Coordinates of C-alpha atoms in Angstrom, one line a residue:
X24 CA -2.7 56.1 28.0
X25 CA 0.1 54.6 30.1
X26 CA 3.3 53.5 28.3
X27 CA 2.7 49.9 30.0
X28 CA -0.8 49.8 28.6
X29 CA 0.3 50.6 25.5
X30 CA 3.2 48.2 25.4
X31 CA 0.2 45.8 26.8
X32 CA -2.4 46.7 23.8
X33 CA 0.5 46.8 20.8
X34 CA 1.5 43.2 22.2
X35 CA -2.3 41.8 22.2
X36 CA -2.9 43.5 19.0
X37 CA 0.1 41.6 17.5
X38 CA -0.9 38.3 18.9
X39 CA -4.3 38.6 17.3
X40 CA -2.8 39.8 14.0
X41 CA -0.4 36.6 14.1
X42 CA -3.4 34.1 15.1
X43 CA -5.8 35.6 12.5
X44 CA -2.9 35.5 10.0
X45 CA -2.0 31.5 11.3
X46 CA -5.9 30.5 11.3
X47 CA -5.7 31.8 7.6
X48 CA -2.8 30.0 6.5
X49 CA -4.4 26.7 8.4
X50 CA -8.2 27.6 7.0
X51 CA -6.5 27.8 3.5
X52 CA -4.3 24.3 3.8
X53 CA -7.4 22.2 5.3
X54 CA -10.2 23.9 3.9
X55 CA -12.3 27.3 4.1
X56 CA -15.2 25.6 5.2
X57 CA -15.9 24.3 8.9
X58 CA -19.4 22.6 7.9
X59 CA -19.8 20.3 4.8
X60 CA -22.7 18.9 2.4
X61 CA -21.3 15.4 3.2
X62 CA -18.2 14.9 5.4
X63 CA -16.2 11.3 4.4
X64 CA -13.7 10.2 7.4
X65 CA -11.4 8.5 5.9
X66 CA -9.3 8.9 2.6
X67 CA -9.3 5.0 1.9
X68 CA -10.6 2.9 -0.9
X69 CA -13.9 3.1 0.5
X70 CA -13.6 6.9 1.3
X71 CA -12.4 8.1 -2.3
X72 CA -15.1 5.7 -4.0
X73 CA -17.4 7.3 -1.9
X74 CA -17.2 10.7 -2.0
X75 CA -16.7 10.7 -5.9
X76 CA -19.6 8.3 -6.5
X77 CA -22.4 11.0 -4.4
X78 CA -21.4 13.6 -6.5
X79 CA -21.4 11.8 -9.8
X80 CA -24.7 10.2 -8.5
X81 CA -25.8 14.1 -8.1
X82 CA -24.7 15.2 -11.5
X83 CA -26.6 12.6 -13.0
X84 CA -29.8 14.5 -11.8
X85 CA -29.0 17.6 -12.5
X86 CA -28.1 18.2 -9.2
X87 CA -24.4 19.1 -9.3
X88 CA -23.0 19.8 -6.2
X89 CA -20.6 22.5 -5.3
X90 CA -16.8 22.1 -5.2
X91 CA -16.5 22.5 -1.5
X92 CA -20.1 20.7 -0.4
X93 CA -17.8 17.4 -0.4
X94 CA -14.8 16.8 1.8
X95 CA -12.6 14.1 2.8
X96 CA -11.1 13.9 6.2
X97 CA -7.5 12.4 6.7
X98 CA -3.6 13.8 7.1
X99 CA -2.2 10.4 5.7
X100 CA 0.5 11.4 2.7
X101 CA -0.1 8.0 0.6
X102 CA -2.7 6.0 -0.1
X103 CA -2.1 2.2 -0.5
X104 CA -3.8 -0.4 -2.9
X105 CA -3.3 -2.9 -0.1
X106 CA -4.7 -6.4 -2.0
X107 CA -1.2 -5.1 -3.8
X108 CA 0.9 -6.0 -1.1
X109 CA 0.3 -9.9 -1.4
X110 CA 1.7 -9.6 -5.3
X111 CA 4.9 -8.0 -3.8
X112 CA 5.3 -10.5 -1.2
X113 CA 5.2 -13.2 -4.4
X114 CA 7.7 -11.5 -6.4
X115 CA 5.6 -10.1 -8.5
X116 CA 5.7 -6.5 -8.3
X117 CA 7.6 -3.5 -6.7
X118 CA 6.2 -2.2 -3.6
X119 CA 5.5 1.2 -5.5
X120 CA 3.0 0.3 -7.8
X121 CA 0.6 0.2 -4.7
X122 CA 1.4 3.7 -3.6
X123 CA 0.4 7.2 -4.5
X124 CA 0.3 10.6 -2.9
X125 CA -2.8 11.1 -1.5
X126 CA -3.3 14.8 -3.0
X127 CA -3.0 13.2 -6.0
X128 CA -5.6 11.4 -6.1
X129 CA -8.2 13.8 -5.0
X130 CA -10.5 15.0 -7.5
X131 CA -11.4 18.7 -8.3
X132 CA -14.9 18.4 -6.8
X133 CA -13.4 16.8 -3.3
X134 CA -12.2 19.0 -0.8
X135 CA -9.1 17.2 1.1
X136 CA -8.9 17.9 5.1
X137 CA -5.8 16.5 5.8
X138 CA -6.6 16.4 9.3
X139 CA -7.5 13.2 11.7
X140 CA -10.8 12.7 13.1
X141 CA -10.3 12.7 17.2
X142 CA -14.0 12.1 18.2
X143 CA -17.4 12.5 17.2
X144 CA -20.5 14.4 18.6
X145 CA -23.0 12.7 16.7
X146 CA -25.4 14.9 18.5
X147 CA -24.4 18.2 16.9
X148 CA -23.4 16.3 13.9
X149 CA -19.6 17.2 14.0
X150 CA -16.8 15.9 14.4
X151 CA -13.2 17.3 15.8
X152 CA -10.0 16.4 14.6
X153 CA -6.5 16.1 16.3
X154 CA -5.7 19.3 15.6
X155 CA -8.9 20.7 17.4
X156 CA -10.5 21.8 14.6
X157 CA -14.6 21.3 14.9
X158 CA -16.1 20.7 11.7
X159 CA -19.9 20.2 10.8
X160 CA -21.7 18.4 8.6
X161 CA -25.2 17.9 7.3
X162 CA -24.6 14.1 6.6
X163 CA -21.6 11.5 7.3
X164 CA -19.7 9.0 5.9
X165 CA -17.3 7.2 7.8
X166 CA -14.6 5.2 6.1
X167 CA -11.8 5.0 8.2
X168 CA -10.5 0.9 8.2
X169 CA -9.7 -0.7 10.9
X170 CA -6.7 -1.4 13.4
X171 CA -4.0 -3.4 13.1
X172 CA -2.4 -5.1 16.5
X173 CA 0.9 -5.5 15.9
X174 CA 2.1 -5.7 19.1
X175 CA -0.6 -7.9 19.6
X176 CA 2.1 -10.6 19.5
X177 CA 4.7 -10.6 21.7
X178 CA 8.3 -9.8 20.0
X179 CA 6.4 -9.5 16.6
X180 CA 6.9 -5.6 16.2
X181 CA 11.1 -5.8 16.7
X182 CA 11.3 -9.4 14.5
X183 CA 9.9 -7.1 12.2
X184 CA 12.2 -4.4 12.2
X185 CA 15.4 -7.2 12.2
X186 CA 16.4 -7.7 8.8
X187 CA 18.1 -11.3 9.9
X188 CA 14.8 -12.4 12.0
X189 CA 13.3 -14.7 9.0
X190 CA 9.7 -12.8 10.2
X191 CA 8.0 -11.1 7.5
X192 CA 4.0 -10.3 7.0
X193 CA 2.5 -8.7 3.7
X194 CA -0.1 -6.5 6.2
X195 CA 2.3 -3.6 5.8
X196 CA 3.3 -1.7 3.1
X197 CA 7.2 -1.9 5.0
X198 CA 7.5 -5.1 5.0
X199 CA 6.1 -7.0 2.2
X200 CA 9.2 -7.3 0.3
X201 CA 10.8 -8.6 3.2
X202 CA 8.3 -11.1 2.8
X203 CA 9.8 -11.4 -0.8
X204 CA 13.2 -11.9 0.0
X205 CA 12.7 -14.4 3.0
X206 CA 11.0 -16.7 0.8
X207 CA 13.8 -16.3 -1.8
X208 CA 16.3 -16.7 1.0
X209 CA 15.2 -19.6 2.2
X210 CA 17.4 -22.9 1.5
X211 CA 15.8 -25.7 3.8
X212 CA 14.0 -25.7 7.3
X213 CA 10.5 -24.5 8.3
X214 CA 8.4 -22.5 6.6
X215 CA 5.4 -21.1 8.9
X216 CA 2.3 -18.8 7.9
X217 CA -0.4 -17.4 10.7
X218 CA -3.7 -16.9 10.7
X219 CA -5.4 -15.2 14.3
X220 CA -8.8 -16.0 15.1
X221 CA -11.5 -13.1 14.3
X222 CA -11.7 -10.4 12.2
X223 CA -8.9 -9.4 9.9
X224 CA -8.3 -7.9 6.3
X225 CA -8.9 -10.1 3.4
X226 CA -9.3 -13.4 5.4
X227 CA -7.8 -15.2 2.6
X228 CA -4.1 -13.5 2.6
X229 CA -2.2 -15.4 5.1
X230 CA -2.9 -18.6 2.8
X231 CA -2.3 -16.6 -0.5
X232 CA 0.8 -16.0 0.2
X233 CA 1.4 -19.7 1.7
X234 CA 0.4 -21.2 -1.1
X235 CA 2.8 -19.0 -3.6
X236 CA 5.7 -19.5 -1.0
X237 CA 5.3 -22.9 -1.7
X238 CA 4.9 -22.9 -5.6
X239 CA 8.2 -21.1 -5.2
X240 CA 10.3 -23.6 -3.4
X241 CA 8.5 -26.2 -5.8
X242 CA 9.4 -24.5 -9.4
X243 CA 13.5 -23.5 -7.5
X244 CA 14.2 -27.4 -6.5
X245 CA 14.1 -26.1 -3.0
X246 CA 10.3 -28.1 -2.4
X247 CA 11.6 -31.1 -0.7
X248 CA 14.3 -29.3 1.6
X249 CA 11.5 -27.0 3.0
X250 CA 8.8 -28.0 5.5
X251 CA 5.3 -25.7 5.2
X252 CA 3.3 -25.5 7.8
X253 CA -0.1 -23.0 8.4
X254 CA -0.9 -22.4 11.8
X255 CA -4.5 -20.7 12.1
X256 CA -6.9 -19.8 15.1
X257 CA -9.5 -20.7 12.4
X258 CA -11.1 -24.4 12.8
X259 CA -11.1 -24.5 8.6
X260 CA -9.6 -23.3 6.1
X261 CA -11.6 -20.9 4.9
X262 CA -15.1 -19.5 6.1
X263 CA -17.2 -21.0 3.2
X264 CA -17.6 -24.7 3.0
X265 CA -17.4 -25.2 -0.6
X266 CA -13.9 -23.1 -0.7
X267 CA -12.9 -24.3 2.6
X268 CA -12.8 -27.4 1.4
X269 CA -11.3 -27.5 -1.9
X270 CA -8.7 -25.6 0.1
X271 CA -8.4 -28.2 2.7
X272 CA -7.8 -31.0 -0.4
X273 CA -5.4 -28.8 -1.7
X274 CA -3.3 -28.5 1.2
X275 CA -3.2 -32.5 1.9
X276 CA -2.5 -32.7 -1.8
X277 CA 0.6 -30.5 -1.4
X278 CA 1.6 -31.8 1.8
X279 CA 1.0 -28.7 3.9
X280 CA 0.5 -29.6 7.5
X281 CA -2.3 -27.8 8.8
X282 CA -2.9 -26.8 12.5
X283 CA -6.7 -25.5 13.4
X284 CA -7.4 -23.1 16.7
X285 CA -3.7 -22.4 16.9
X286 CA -3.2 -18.3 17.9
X287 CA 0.0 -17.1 17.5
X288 CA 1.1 -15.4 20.5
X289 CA 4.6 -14.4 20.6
X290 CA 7.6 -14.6 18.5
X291 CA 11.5 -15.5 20.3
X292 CA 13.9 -14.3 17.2
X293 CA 16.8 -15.5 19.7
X294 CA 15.8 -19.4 19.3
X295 CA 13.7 -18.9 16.2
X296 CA 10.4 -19.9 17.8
X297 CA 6.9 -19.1 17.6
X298 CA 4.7 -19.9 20.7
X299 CA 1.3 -20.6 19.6
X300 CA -2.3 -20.6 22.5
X301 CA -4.4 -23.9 21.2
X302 CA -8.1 -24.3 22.0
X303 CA -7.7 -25.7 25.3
X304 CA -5.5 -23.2 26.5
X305 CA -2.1 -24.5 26.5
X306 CA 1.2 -23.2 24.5
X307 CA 3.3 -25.0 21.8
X308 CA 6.8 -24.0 20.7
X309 CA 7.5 -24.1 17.1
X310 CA 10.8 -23.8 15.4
X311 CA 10.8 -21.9 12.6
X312 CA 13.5 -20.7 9.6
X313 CA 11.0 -18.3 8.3
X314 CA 7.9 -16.9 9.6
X315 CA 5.3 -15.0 8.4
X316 CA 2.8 -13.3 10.3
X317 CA -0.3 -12.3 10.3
X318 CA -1.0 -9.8 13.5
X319 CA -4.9 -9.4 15.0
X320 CA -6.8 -6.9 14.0
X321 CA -9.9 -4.9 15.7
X322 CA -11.8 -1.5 14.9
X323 CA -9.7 1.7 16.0
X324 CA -9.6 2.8 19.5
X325 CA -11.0 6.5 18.2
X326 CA -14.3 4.7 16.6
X327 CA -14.4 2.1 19.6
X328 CA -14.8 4.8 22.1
X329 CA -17.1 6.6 19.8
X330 CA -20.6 7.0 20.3
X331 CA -21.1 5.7 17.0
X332 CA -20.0 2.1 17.8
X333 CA -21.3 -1.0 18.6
X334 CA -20.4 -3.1 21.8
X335 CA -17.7 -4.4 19.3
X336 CA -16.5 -1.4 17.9
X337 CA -17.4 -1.3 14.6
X338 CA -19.2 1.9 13.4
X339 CA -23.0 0.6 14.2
X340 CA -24.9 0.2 10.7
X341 CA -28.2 -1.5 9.2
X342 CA -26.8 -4.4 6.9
X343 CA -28.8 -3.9 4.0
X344 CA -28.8 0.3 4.1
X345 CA -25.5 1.4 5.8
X346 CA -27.0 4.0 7.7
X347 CA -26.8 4.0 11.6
X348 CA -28.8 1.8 13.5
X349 CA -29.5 5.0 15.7
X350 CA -32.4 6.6 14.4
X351 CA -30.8 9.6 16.3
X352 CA -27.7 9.8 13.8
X353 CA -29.7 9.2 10.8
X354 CA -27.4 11.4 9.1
X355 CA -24.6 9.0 9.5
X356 CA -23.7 5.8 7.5
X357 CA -20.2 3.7 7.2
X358 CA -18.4 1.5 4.8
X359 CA -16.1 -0.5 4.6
X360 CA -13.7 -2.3 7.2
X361 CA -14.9 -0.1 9.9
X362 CA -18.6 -0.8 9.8
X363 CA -20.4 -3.6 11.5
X364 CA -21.4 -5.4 8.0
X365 CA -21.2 -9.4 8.5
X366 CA -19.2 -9.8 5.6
X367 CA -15.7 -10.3 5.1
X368 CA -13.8 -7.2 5.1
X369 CA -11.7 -6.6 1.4
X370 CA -11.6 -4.5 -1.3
X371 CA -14.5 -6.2 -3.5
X372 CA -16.9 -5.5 -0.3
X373 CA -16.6 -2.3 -0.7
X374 CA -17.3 -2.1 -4.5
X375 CA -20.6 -3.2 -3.5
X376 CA -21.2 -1.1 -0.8
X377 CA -20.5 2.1 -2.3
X378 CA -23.5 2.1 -5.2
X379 CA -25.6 0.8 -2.2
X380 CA -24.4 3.9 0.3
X381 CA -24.4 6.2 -2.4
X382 CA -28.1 5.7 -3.7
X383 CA -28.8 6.2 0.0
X384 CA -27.0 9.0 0.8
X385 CA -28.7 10.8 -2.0
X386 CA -32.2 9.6 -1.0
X387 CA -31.3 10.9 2.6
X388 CA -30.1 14.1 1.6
X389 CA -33.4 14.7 -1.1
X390 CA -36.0 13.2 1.0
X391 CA -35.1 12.5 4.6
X392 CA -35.3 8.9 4.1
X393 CA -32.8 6.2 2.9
X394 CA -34.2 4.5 -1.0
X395 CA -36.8 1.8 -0.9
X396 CA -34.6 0.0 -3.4
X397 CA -31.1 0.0 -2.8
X398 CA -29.5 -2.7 -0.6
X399 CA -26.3 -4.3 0.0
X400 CA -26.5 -8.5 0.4
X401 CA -23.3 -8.8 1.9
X402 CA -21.1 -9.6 -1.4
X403 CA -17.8 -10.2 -1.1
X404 CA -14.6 -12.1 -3.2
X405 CA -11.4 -13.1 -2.1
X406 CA -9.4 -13.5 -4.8
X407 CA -7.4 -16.4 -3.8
X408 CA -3.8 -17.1 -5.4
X409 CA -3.1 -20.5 -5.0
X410 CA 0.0 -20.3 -7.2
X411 CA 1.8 -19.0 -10.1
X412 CA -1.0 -18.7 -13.1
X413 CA -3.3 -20.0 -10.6
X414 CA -6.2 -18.7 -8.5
X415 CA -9.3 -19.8 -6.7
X416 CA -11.8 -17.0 -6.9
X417 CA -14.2 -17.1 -4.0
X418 CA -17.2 -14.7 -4.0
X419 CA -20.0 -14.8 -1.6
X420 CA -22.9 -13.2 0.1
X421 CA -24.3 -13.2 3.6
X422 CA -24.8 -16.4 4.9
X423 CA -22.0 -17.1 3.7
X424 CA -23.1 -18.3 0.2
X425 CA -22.1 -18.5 -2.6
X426 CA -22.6 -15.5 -4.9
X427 CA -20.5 -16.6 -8.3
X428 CA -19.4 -14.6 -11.1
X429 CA -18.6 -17.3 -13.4
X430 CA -20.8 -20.1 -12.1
X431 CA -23.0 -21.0 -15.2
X432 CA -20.0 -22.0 -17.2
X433 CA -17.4 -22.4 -14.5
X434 CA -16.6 -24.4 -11.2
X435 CA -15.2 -21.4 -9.1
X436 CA -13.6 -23.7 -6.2
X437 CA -11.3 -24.7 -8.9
X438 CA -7.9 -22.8 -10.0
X439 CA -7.7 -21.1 -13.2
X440 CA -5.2 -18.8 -14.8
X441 CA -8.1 -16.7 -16.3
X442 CA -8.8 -15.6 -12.3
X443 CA -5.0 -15.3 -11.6
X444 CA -4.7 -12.4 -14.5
X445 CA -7.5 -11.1 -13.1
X446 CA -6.0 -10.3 -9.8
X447 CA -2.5 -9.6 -11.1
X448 CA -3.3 -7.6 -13.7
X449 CA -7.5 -6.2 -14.5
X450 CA -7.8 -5.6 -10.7
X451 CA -4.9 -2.8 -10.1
X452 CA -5.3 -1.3 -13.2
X453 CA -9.1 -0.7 -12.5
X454 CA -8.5 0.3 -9.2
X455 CA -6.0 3.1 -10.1
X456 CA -8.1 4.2 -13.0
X457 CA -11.6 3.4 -12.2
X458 CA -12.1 2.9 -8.5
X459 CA -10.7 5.5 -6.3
X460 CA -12.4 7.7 -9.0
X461 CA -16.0 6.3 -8.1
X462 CA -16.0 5.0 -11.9
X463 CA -15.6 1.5 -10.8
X464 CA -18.8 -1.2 -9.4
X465 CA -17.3 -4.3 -9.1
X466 CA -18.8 -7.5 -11.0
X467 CA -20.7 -4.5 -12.7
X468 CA -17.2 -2.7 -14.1
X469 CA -18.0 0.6 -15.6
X470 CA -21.7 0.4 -15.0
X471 CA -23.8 2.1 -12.3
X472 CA -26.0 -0.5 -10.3
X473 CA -29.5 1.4 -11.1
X474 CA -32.1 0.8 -8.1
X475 CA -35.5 1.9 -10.0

């Protein structure tokens, strides 16, 4: 042999040796596998609940599943109890009670990819992540959220970054104490909260923390030197009538001007303004002292552009089953704020999804056919704070219904500190212990929705 072609053959050999030796190192950190039992996209409060809940709901037949037939797909470091974020705005908790390392909270059973999904090929049921990595699956469970605009809104993104910009939001887990200590640093002037039109998180947050802003200037002798306003692109206060109007008494009882169809559209930190789009079109200027926003929202560019999606793009599913409308991707279903469910998107949704997807995904996987029994009505709650020790607890179905809790022995548009402990204290603690471990069913607590 040549000298060159030696020199040519050690140098090849070497680059295999060091790519074999680099796939191992990356096979080992992500996973062995590159085809799953069930693959979950998405390391969220609907993901983790998820993936735990299948193989519990396995185990319970006898069925137990391997260690690596489960895996969960997603590189984020921490996961965030975001309904926590509102609490921290209030003044009622540090920021990091709401966040955890993600490894942490993965359960020996799970497998954790922390990867990103890039796109999926329904077709061939995989999926390939940013990395390039292909990975297979037999069915799918995609729980990824949704997207959050915040340049959306003109001048929003740098307000938010400028500690003496009086712009806060609580949609962040960076700058819900700022929300915090604007509304503590506020002496006298305006005080605005946002609301866009469509689809956003928890559609009852913006007004939460409104309505504890102004409890605060109330109970600090600051109430009468501070104007607050809510500006929404909603035409009520709330989606459900009997809510929305309780809320709407409230408001005029408080003296809280209210402006309907108003979009917030840009922010001018120079001359403290926000500029707002109304119904018809035109703009309005409004000074503000503090401001806190609320940016749109919208499915993620990655599932939008998916084959998976809807015209909208939300991850198309069957409302009642949560499997994919497309008989061809059967083998698919989605939760949570990523789906096209017409329900309110939050945290309580998604504790009723889960038993629902779960029974299903089971059925699928057994029999090639979702359950006959298990279906999801479109419950929701929105746990709304209306003030210190106080809190409006809204629950409701599709339809937008009414689907109450506490309804035979109480009036549920009305303010109680019962409610108010709930969210600030049974809620997080569940989450943390119960949830995110598939141990939690919402209005059901500890207790496995059975579909017989």
């Amino acid at each position: 042999m040549l000298p060159a072609s030696r020199t040519m053959l050690q140098a090849s050999t070497s680059r295999r040796v060091v790519a074999a030796a680099l796939s191992h190192i990356r096979s080992v950190s992500t996973g062995a596998k590159d085809h799953y039992k069930i693959l979950v996209v998405g390391a969220g409060s609907a993901g983790l609940s998820v993936a735990n809940q299948v193989y519990d709901r396995f185990k319970s037949e006898g069925k137990s599943l391997n260690k690596d037939d489960i895996a969960v797909v997603d590189a984020a470091d921490y996961h965030y109890y975001q309904p926590g974020w509102t609490l921290v705005g209030a003044g009622l908790k540090p920021k990091t009670d709401f966040r955890r390392p993600l490894a942490s909270l993965i359960t020996p059973h799970v497998t954790l990819i922390p990867e990103n999904v890039a796109t999926f090929t329904p077709t061939a049921s995989s999926v390939t992540t940013t990395e390039g990595r292909t990975l297979g699956y037999d069915t799918l469970v995609v729980a990824t959220g949704l997207g959050i605009n915040w340049d959306g809104i003109k001048g929003l993104s740098s307000a938010l970054a400028d500690p003496t910009s009086g712009v806060s939001s609580i949609y962040s887990y960076n700058t819900c104490d700022k929300v915090w200590d604007d509304i503590e640093g506020l002496r006298s002037g305006n005080a605005i909260f946002t609301q866009p039109a469509g689809v956003i998180k928890c559609a009852g947050a913006p007004q939460k923390i409104m309505w504890m802003a102004w409890d605060r200037f109330r109970k600090t002798g600051r109430g009468e030197n501070v104007n607050v306003k809510f500006y929404t692109g909603m035409p009520t206060m709330f989606s459900v009538k009997k809510y929305s109007d309780a809320l709407n008494k409230l408001r005029m009882e408080r003296g809280i001007d209210g402006f309907f169809e108003h979009n917030l559209t840009a922010v001018d930190v120079a001359n403290h303004k926000a500029i707002f789009k109304k119904a018809d079109g035109s703009t309005v200027d409004v000074d503000y002292t503090t401001l806190h926003a609320t940016p749109p929202m919208g499915p993620l560019k990655f599932i939008k552009d998916s084959p998976i999606a809807d015209k909208v793009g939300w991850v198309s599913v069957d409302q009642g089953t949560l499997q994919h409308t497309n008989p061809e991707f059967a083998n698919i279903f989605a939760i949570g704020d990523c789906s096209s469910l017409p329900t309110s998107k939050t945290a309580a949704a998604i504790t009723a999804q889960a038993p629902v997807l779960t029974e299903n995904l089971y059925s699928f996987i057994n029999t090639g056919k979702v359950s006959d029994k298990a279906r999801y009505d479109g419950y929701t709650s929105c746990p709304l704070l209306t003030a210190y020790g106080e809190l409006m607890l809204a629950e409701f179905k599709y339809g937008l219904e009414p689907k109450e809790t506490f309804s035979a022995f109480l009036d549920q548009s009305k303010s109680r500190r019962l409610f108010y402990h709930l969210k600030k204290d049974v809620f997080p603690t569940a989450y943390w212990n119960y949830m995110v471990k598939g141990k939690w069913f919402g209005t059901k607590g500890l207790m496995r929705p059975s579909y017989k």
